[in-house]
GROMACS .gro file of C-alpha atoms in nm:
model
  166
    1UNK     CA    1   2.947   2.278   4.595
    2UNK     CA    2   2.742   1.974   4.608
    3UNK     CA    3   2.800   1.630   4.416
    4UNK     CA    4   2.480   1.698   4.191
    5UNK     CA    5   2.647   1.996   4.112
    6UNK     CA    6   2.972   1.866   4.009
    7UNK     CA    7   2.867   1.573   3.838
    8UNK     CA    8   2.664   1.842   3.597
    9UNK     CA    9   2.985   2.038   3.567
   10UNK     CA   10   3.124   1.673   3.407
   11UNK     CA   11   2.864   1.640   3.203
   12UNK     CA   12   2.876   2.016   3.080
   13UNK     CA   13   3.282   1.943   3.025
   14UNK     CA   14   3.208   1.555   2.790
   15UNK     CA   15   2.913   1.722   2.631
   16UNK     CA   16   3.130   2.055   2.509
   17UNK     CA   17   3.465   1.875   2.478
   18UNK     CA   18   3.289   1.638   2.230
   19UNK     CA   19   3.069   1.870   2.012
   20UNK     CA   20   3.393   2.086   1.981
   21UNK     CA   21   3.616   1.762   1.867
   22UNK     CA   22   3.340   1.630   1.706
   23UNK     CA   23   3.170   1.880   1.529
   24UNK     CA   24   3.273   2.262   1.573
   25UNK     CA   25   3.608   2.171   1.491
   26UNK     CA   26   3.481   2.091   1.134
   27UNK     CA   27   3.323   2.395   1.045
   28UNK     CA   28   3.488   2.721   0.941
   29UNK     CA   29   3.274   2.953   0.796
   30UNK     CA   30   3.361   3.133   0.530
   31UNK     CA   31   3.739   3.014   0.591
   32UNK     CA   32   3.696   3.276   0.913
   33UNK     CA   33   3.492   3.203   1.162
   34UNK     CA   34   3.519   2.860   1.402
   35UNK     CA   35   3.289   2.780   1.653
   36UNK     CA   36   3.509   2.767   2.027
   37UNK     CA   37   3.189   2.699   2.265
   38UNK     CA   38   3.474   2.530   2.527
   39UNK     CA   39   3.468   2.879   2.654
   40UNK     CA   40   3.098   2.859   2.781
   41UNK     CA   41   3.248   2.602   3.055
   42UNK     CA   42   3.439   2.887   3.166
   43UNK     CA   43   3.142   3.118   3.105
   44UNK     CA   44   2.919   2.924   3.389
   45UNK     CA   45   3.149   2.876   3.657
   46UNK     CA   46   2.948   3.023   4.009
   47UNK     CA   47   3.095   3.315   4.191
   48UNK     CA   48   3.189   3.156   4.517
   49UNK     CA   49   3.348   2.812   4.281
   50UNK     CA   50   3.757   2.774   4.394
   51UNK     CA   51   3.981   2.948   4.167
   52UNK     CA   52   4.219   2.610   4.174
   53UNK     CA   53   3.939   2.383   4.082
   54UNK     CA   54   3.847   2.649   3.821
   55UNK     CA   55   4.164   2.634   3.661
   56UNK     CA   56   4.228   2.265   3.690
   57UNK     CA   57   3.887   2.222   3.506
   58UNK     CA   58   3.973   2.422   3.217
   59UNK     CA   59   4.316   2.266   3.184
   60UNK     CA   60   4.169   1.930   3.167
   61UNK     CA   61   3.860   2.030   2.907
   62UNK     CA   62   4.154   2.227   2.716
   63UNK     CA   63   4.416   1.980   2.673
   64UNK     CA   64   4.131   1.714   2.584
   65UNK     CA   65   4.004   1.921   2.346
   66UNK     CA   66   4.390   1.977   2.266
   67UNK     CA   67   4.474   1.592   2.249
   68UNK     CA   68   4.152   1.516   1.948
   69UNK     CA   69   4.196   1.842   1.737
   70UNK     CA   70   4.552   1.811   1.663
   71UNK     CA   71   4.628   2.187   1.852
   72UNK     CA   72   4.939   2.102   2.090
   73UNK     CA   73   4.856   2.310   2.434
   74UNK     CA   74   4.660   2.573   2.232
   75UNK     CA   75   4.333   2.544   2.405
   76UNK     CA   76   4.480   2.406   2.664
   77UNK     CA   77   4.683   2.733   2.753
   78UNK     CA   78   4.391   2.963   2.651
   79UNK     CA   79   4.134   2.791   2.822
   80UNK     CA   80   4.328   2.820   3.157
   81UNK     CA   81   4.419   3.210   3.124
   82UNK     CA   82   4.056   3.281   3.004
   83UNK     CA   83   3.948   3.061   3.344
   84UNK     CA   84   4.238   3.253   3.514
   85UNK     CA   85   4.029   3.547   3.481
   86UNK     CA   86   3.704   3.470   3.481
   87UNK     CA   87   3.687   3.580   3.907
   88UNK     CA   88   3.801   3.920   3.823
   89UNK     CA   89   3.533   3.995   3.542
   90UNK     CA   90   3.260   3.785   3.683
   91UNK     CA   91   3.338   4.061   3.956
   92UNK     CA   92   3.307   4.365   3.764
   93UNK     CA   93   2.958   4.267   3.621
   94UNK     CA   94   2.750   4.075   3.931
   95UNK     CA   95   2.521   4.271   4.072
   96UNK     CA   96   2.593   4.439   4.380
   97UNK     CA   97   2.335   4.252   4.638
   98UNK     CA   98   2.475   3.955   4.453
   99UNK     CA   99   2.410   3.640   4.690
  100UNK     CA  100   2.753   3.385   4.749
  101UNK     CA  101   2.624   3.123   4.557
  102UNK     CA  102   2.523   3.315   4.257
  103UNK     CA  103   2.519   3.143   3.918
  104UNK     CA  104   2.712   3.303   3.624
  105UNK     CA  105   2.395   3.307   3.386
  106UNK     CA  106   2.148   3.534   3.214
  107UNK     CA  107   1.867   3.417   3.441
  108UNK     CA  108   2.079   3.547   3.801
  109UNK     CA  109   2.276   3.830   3.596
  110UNK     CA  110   2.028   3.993   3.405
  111UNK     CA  111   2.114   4.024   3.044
  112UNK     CA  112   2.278   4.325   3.031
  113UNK     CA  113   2.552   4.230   3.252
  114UNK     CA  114   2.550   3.891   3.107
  115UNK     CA  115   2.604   3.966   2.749
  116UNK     CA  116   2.905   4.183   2.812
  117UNK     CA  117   3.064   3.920   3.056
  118UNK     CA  118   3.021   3.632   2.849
  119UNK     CA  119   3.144   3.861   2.502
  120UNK     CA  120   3.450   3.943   2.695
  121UNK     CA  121   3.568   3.624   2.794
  122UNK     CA  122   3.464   3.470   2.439
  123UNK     CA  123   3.699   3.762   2.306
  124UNK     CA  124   3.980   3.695   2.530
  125UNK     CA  125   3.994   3.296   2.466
  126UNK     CA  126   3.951   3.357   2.067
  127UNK     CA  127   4.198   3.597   2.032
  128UNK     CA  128   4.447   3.411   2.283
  129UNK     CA  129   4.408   3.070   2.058
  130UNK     CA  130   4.427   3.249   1.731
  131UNK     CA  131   4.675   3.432   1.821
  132UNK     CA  132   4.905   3.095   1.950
  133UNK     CA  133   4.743   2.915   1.635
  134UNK     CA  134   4.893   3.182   1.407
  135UNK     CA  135   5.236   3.220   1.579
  136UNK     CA  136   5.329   3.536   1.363
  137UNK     CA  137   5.124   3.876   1.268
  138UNK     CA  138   5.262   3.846   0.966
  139UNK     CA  139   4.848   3.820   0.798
  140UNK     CA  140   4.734   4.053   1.027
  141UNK     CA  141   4.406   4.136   0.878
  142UNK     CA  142   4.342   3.752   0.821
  143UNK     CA  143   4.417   3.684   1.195
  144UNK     CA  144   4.180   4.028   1.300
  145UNK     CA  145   3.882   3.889   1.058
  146UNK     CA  146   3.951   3.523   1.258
  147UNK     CA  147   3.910   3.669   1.562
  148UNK     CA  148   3.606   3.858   1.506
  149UNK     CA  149   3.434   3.596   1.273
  150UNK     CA  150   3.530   3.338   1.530
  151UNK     CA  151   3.426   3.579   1.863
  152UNK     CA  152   3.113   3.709   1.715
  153UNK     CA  153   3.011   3.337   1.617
  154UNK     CA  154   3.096   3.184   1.947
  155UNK     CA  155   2.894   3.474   2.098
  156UNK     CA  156   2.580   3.415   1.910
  157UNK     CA  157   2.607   3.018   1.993
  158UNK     CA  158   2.638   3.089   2.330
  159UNK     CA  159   2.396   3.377   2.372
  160UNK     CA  160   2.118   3.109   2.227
  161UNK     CA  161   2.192   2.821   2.411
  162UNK     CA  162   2.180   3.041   2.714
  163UNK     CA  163   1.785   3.108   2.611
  164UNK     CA  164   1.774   2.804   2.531
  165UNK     CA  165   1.892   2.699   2.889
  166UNK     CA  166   1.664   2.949   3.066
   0.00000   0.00000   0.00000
């Protein structure tokens, strides 16, 4: 955990906080589907990274994106249980000769244990926020079709920016 290192994790948390308030927030396809690329913070923490500084991080980036989109503790809240267990499923899917330092990424991963890492972590903060957003399962099928429209959309965003990043 160098400086260098942690300064890019800063500019990783302005650069998503921002195009989230800024941008994703605005855009719901088909009345569905809602870009939540916060999660990719989460997404490229290192193995060896402290679980406390893990969580602070995604409290902070949550409850600013919470204090500019209007969402009282929402992302906040899901950001820090998706963080919470990030350790636990970045440990099912390393590989085994994995070194200490290793990044969370497609490069260090390989794909195939990438893509099912990063989908279940998008999956768990969607369905966490959606589910606080919607307070009831009253509209059940709306809030399923929310949570897939909004996972699967996420998942594509971050699967290209990840290729993009290689």
């Amino acid at each position: 955990m160098t400086i260098i290192d942690e300064l890019r994790r800063l500019a990783l948390f302005v650069v998503l906080s921002l195009t989230q308030v800024l941008v994703f927030n605005h855009i719901h396809l088909f009345g569905y589907a809602t870009v939540l690329l916060v999660v990719y913070f989460v997404v490229m923490i290192p193995r060896n990274y402290p679980r406390w500084a893990l969580l602070l991080w995604s409290f902070f980036l949550g409850l600013f994106v919470d204090l500019f989109s209007n969402t009282p503790g929402m992302a906040a809240a899901s950001l820090t249980l998706t963080a919470f267990l990030q350790p636990y499923l970045l440990y099912l899917f390393e590989p085994r000769e994995a070194p200490e330092n290793m990044r969370s990424a497609a490069a260090s991963m390989g794909f195939d244990k990438f893509a099912p890492y990063a989908f279940i972590l998008v999956f768990i903060y969607t369905t966490v926020f959606l589910t606080i957003e919607a307070f009831t399962f009253f509209n059940w099928l709306e809030w399923c079709l929310k949570i897939v429209g909004s996972t699967l959309l996420t998942f594509m965003l971050l699967l290209a920016l990840e290729t993009i990043r290689k």
